[in-house]
């Protein structure tokens, strides 16, 4: 039990950070945000899955992927395919009007109709089953990451080259999805998703439930990440980042370990993508191309590339900032966002988490000493202050 | 039967030639873009995601000059283009110089961070272009001598602007080659990039070398921008469309090799434009990219790279 | 050279764009032997070690260790055959502590599953402490490796190789940047560790070489120049020529 406390929760400071995050996610946001904003928050949190994965493979393992949108997208598209088939069935069945029935083919997504596809393509068949879909949500992106990882890392493609190649792959995926309109919905993506196993995901209560579901899964991902970093694998990751050759000559297969962590990050991203679709009700190739993939890296950089929890705050803050600025200052927000990235990389390479580590203790002490001074007039409470100081 | 074969073969030859020349225009743009990046990324190891925006800046300078000339001195129209190329270079060079001082110089030992910071920079530059020139596409008025095409034989049309681009690209490659590999200054640059501490110790002002090298790479992107106006219209996001291709060209060529960059720009541009005839443009691009990635896996060091003791 | 030699290298050649860094090199090292390879800069000494441990692939020739051909194996398989390598500039993991550096180098849990379910049992801790004692680092077990002195970093890397209990240790300039006292301590350490294994050392410091070497091989321009005891080598006319340029 003690080792579990140290490992998954990361000891005392780790537990405090996690507890704070739980409070923010499970109390502060649900109580303070209206339904629309809460749903938006679910969207931001679904990006945070990618950032958490990037902390593992980039921050700790030194593998920068600019193509995480690929995995997030495949996870999302798998989920969207399932929901779309369900929607396609229901629309035709529910509709009383013969006209609509004549226009639509039962069980065929609307965009296939528009593209003169008359029967369901075979690759859509597995998405008729929910369990199979859930398996594919994880399997497809992880398998893809495995193939990319094995191919690249075996050939010792790393660093900048890996980043650029993953970026190109991401772009390839986007244009293939756009051009295969009949199978993927083209540039519009898969839209108008309504129910999941008969449960209407557009209702207010469903959105709140989904928000909590997203938060729980995110916390689970952080715990998995914490576990990986706490065991030997975590130290090997850092070791590979700082001295790949030494690890190789300590008898490890660097390519296998890199592939493994890359797959873990991909699986986490895929989970985020699938939850995004459930929360938002659509999926589009615009969300998985080069630009969003770079944003995902930036979430991680702003939050702190070494901090799993920081990555979550990074995702929330940058996404929120993006939405807020682009609403308030449509002409200025590019300047603001660009400026933030420059400042963060220039002055805070460890992001928010680094800033908290650096200034947090000082700030904490100041607050405690202020409380202490205030309480000097009330001697009875002094022991509490001492405890708090020691605790720090 | 043999007759039909013969005619279709002749047609096929013409198609190949035409697509080949179309490929030459693409080759020239790739090469001009990649030249600057080969210096900035290949030599300096800075991942400049804003490289495309320097192209945009160069293109806007050219467009601006062309409007000035058509409005105020229409007689000068046949001659303004060379001036525009120089101006595009100077403006992009100065901008690059400022960016080096303000941002890039702090990040030399953190290549992956240059990627993030310059991505931020590219957002700012794009928005700046949008604010100054508007989001609308704009085109430069080309001098008459650059329009039209040249037909050496029937069924063959070679656009003159394409030939001009190609000539410009070749001139720039030769210039860069002499500057980087045949001049004293180029020696200083290569020494600095290979071992900054040692170069400093033997009396090279490495800071100034860094600044000028980076600015030079940006200036070359500016020239690429000027060249770009002869084949397309300019919008604030024009440059960013080419950034992935350009990086692929440089990486594929073998980051630090000029010859590699030329070969790889040629290979990629030609295979893309010839494939384009048989497939759609997008599919051709996918095929080329996938091919490049596979070749990169077999030769991670790129086309041209010498075997070294590490 | 007896047939029982542990490491046998035959006609080994590697060429970089036509330049032969190691050229038709043949030599062998016996069990429990401590061999020192010396030679002027650029003689191909480091490249020789790179070839043995798989960092560089040979153009021709063979490298046999305990009768097995190494030249076609992956680096990590070569390590698992019992070959350990210390690099010229200390390559340690700066952000990890001395203890963690040694723990990673401990030869267990090298696969993915192994690294997921690796348990830090008592025998692991004991072995880490033992190696730390041998390499004079007991007091620094929980120091972050980036804060060690240059000499201590050298020791740590030797320790990281040692903890895997290799049957052949390749040490590239182990005393570079060390004080006189540290050199003496390192000499003691090397004498101790060549029990039960063969050791190949590259070194420039002749006093140090004299102190530790069983046999010395002199390389020049990728080729073997002379081989013999330190005294024989020092008396050799060709060696003087190479080192002093007449």
Coordinates of N, CA and C in Angstrom, one line a residue, chain A residues 282-392:
Chain A
X282 N -19.2 15.5 -33.2 CA -18.7 15.5 -34.6 C -17.2 15.2 -34.6
X283 N -16.7 14.9 -35.8 CA -15.3 14.7 -36.0 C -15.0 15.3 -37.4
X284 N -13.8 16.0 -37.5 CA -13.5 16.6 -38.8 C -12.0 16.5 -39.0
X285 N -11.6 16.4 -40.3 CA -10.2 16.3 -40.6 C -9.4 17.6 -40.2
X286 N -10.2 18.7 -40.1 CA -9.5 19.9 -39.7 C -8.9 19.8 -38.3
X287 N -9.5 18.9 -37.5 CA -9.1 18.8 -36.1 C -7.8 18.0 -35.9
X288 N -7.4 17.3 -37.0 CA -6.3 16.3 -36.8 C -5.1 16.6 -37.7
X289 N -5.2 17.8 -38.3 CA -4.1 18.1 -39.2 C -2.9 18.7 -38.5
X290 N -2.0 19.3 -39.3 CA -0.7 19.7 -38.7 C -0.9 20.7 -37.6
X291 N -1.7 21.7 -37.8 CA -1.8 22.8 -36.8 C -2.3 22.3 -35.5
X292 N -3.4 21.6 -35.4 CA -3.8 21.1 -34.1 C -2.8 20.2 -33.4
X293 N -2.0 19.5 -34.3 CA -1.0 18.6 -33.7 C 0.1 19.4 -33.0
X294 N 0.4 20.6 -33.6 CA 1.4 21.5 -33.0 C 0.8 22.1 -31.7
X295 N -0.5 22.4 -31.8 CA -1.1 22.9 -30.6 C -1.0 21.9 -29.4
X296 N -1.1 20.7 -29.8 CA -1.1 19.6 -28.7 C 0.3 19.7 -28.0
X297 N 1.3 19.8 -28.9 CA 2.7 19.9 -28.3 C 2.8 21.2 -27.4
X298 N 2.1 22.2 -27.9 CA 2.2 23.5 -27.2 C 1.5 23.4 -25.8
X299 N 0.4 22.7 -25.8 CA -0.3 22.5 -24.5 C 0.7 21.9 -23.5
X300 N 1.4 20.9 -24.0 CA 2.4 20.2 -23.1 C 3.5 21.2 -22.7
X301 N 4.0 22.0 -23.7 CA 5.1 22.9 -23.4 C 4.7 24.0 -22.4
X302 N 3.5 24.5 -22.6 CA 3.1 25.6 -21.7 C 2.8 25.0 -20.3
X303 N 2.3 23.8 -20.2 CA 2.0 23.3 -18.9 C 3.3 22.8 -18.2
X304 N 4.2 22.4 -19.0 CA 5.5 21.8 -18.4 C 5.7 20.5 -19.0
X305 N 6.7 20.3 -19.8 CA 6.8 19.0 -20.5 C 7.2 17.9 -19.6
X306 N 7.6 18.2 -18.4 CA 7.9 17.0 -17.5 C 6.8 16.8 -16.5
X307 N 5.7 17.5 -16.6 CA 4.7 17.4 -15.5 C 3.4 16.9 -16.1
X308 N 3.0 15.7 -15.6 CA 1.7 15.2 -16.1 C 0.5 16.1 -15.8
X309 N 0.5 16.6 -14.6 CA -0.6 17.5 -14.2 C -0.5 18.8 -14.8
X310 N 0.8 19.3 -15.0 CA 1.0 20.6 -15.7 C 0.4 20.5 -17.1
X311 N 0.6 19.4 -17.7 CA 0.1 19.2 -19.1 C -1.4 19.5 -19.2
X312 N -2.2 19.0 -18.1 CA -3.6 19.2 -18.1 C -3.9 20.7 -18.0
X313 N -3.3 21.4 -17.1 CA -3.5 22.8 -17.0 C -3.1 23.5 -18.3
X314 N -2.0 23.1 -18.9 CA -1.6 23.7 -20.1 C -2.7 23.6 -21.2
X315 N -3.2 22.4 -21.3 CA -4.3 22.2 -22.3 C -5.5 23.1 -22.1
X316 N -5.9 23.1 -20.8 CA -7.0 23.9 -20.4 C -6.8 25.4 -20.7
X317 N -5.6 25.9 -20.2 CA -5.3 27.3 -20.4 C -5.2 27.8 -21.8
X318 N -4.4 27.0 -22.6 CA -4.1 27.4 -24.0 C -5.4 27.3 -24.8
X319 N -6.2 26.2 -24.6 CA -7.4 26.1 -25.3 C -8.4 27.2 -24.9
X320 N -8.5 27.5 -23.6 CA -9.4 28.5 -23.2 C -8.9 29.9 -23.7
X321 N -7.6 30.1 -23.7 CA -7.1 31.4 -24.2 C -7.4 31.5 -25.6
X322 N -7.3 30.4 -26.4 CA -7.5 30.4 -27.8 C -9.0 30.8 -28.1
X323 N -9.9 30.2 -27.4 CA -11.3 30.5 -27.5 C -11.6 31.9 -27.1
X324 N -11.1 32.3 -25.9 CA -11.4 33.6 -25.4 C -10.8 34.7 -26.3
X325 N -9.5 34.6 -26.6 CA -8.9 35.7 -27.4 C -9.6 35.8 -28.8
X326 N -9.9 34.6 -29.4 CA -10.4 34.7 -30.7 C -11.8 35.3 -30.7
X327 N -12.5 35.1 -29.6 CA -13.8 35.8 -29.5 C -13.7 37.3 -29.2
X328 N -12.8 37.6 -28.3 CA -12.7 39.0 -27.8 C -11.9 39.9 -28.8
X329 N -10.8 39.3 -29.2 CA -9.9 40.1 -30.1 C -9.6 39.4 -31.4
X330 N -10.5 39.2 -32.3 CA -10.3 38.4 -33.5 C -9.0 38.8 -34.2
X331 N -8.6 40.1 -34.2 CA -7.5 40.5 -34.9 C -6.2 40.4 -34.2
X332 N -6.3 40.3 -32.9 CA -5.1 40.3 -32.1 C -4.7 39.0 -31.6
X333 N -5.6 38.0 -31.6 CA -5.3 36.8 -30.8 C -4.1 36.0 -31.4
X334 N -3.9 36.1 -32.7 CA -2.7 35.4 -33.2 C -1.4 36.0 -32.6
X335 N -1.4 37.3 -32.5 CA -0.3 38.0 -31.9 C -0.1 37.5 -30.4
X336 N -1.2 37.4 -29.7 CA -1.2 37.0 -28.3 C -0.7 35.6 -28.2
X337 N -1.3 34.7 -28.9 CA -0.9 33.3 -28.8 C 0.6 33.1 -29.2
X338 N 0.9 33.7 -30.4 CA 2.3 33.6 -30.8 C 3.3 34.1 -29.8
X339 N 2.9 35.2 -29.2 CA 3.8 35.8 -28.2 C 3.9 34.9 -27.0
X340 N 2.8 34.3 -26.6 CA 2.9 33.4 -25.4 C 3.8 32.2 -25.7
X341 N 3.7 31.6 -26.9 CA 4.6 30.5 -27.2 C 6.1 30.9 -27.1
X342 N 6.4 32.1 -27.7 CA 7.7 32.6 -27.7 C 8.2 32.8 -26.3
X343 N 7.4 33.5 -25.5 CA 7.8 33.8 -24.2 C 8.0 32.5 -23.3
X344 N 7.1 31.5 -23.5 CA 7.2 30.3 -22.7 C 8.5 29.6 -23.1
X345 N 8.8 29.4 -24.4 CA 10.0 28.6 -24.7 C 11.2 29.4 -24.4
X346 N 11.1 30.7 -24.5 CA 12.3 31.5 -24.2 C 12.6 31.6 -22.7
X347 N 11.6 31.8 -21.9 CA 11.8 32.0 -20.4 C 11.4 30.9 -19.5
X348 N 10.4 30.1 -19.9 CA 10.0 29.0 -19.1 C 10.0 27.7 -19.8
X349 N 11.2 27.2 -20.1 CA 11.2 25.9 -20.8 C 10.6 24.8 -20.1
X350 N 10.4 24.9 -18.7 CA 9.7 23.9 -18.0 C 8.2 24.2 -17.8
X351 N 7.8 25.3 -18.5 CA 6.4 25.6 -18.5 C 5.9 26.1 -17.1
X352 N 4.5 26.0 -17.0 CA 3.9 26.3 -15.7 C 4.4 25.6 -14.6
X353 N 4.5 24.3 -14.8 CA 4.9 23.4 -13.7 C 6.3 23.8 -13.2
X354 N 7.2 24.2 -14.1 CA 8.5 24.7 -13.7 C 8.4 26.0 -12.9
X355 N 7.5 26.9 -13.4 CA 7.4 28.1 -12.7 C 6.8 27.9 -11.3
X356 N 5.9 27.0 -11.2 CA 5.3 26.7 -9.8 C 6.4 26.1 -8.9
X357 N 7.2 25.2 -9.5 CA 8.3 24.6 -8.7 C 9.3 25.7 -8.2
X358 N 9.5 26.7 -9.1 CA 10.5 27.7 -8.8 C 10.0 28.7 -7.8
X359 N 8.8 29.2 -8.1 CA 8.3 30.3 -7.3 C 7.3 29.8 -6.2
X360 N 6.7 28.6 -6.4 CA 5.7 28.1 -5.5 C 6.1 28.0 -4.1
X361 N 7.2 27.4 -3.8 CA 7.7 27.3 -2.4 C 7.8 28.7 -1.7
X362 N 8.4 29.6 -2.5 CA 8.6 31.0 -2.0 C 7.3 31.6 -1.6
X363 N 6.3 31.5 -2.6 CA 5.0 32.1 -2.4 C 4.3 31.4 -1.2
X364 N 4.5 30.1 -1.2 CA 3.8 29.3 -0.1 C 4.3 29.8 1.3
X365 N 5.7 30.0 1.4 CA 6.2 30.4 2.6 C 5.7 31.8 3.0
X366 N 5.7 32.6 2.0 CA 5.2 34.0 2.2 C 3.8 34.0 2.8
X367 N 2.9 33.2 2.1 CA 1.5 33.1 2.6 C 1.5 32.5 4.0
X368 N 2.3 31.5 4.3 CA 2.3 30.9 5.6 C 2.8 31.9 6.6
X369 N 3.8 32.6 6.3 CA 4.3 33.5 7.3 C 3.4 34.7 7.5
X370 N 2.6 35.1 6.5 CA 1.6 36.1 6.7 C 0.5 35.6 7.6
X371 N 0.1 34.3 7.4 CA -0.9 33.7 8.2 C -0.4 33.7 9.6
X372 N 0.9 33.3 9.7 CA 1.6 33.2 11.0 C 1.5 34.5 11.8
X373 N 1.9 35.6 11.1 CA 1.9 36.9 11.7 C 0.5 37.3 12.2
X374 N -0.4 37.0 11.3 CA -1.8 37.4 11.6 C -2.3 36.6 12.9
X375 N -1.8 35.4 13.0 CA -2.3 34.5 14.1 C -1.5 34.7 15.4
X376 N -0.4 35.6 15.3 CA 0.3 35.7 16.5 C -0.5 36.3 17.7
X377 N -1.5 37.0 17.2 CA -2.4 37.6 18.2 C -3.3 36.6 18.9
X378 N -3.3 35.4 18.2 CA -4.2 34.3 18.8 C -3.3 33.1 19.1
X379 N -2.6 33.2 20.3 CA -1.6 32.2 20.6 C -2.2 30.7 20.5
X380 N -3.5 30.6 20.7 CA -4.0 29.2 20.8 C -3.9 28.5 19.4
X381 N -3.8 29.3 18.4 CA -3.8 28.6 17.0 C -2.4 28.4 16.5
X382 N -1.4 28.9 17.3 CA 0.0 28.9 16.8 C 0.5 27.4 16.4
X383 N 0.2 26.4 17.2 CA 0.6 25.1 16.8 C 0.3 24.7 15.4
X384 N -0.9 25.1 15.0 CA -1.4 24.8 13.6 C -0.4 25.4 12.6
X385 N 0.0 26.6 12.8 CA 0.9 27.3 11.9 C 2.2 26.6 11.8
X386 N 2.7 26.2 13.0 CA 4.0 25.5 13.0 C 3.9 24.2 12.1
X387 N 2.8 23.5 12.3 CA 2.6 22.3 11.6 C 2.6 22.6 10.1
X388 N 1.9 23.6 9.7 CA 1.8 24.0 8.3 C 3.2 24.3 7.8
X389 N 4.0 25.0 8.6 CA 5.3 25.4 8.1 C 6.2 24.2 7.9
X390 N 6.1 23.3 8.9 CA 6.9 22.0 8.8 C 6.4 21.2 7.6
X391 N 5.1 21.2 7.4 CA 4.6 20.5 6.3 C 5.2 20.9 5.0
X392 N 5.5 22.2 5.0 CA 6.0 22.7 3.7 C 7.5 22.2 3.7

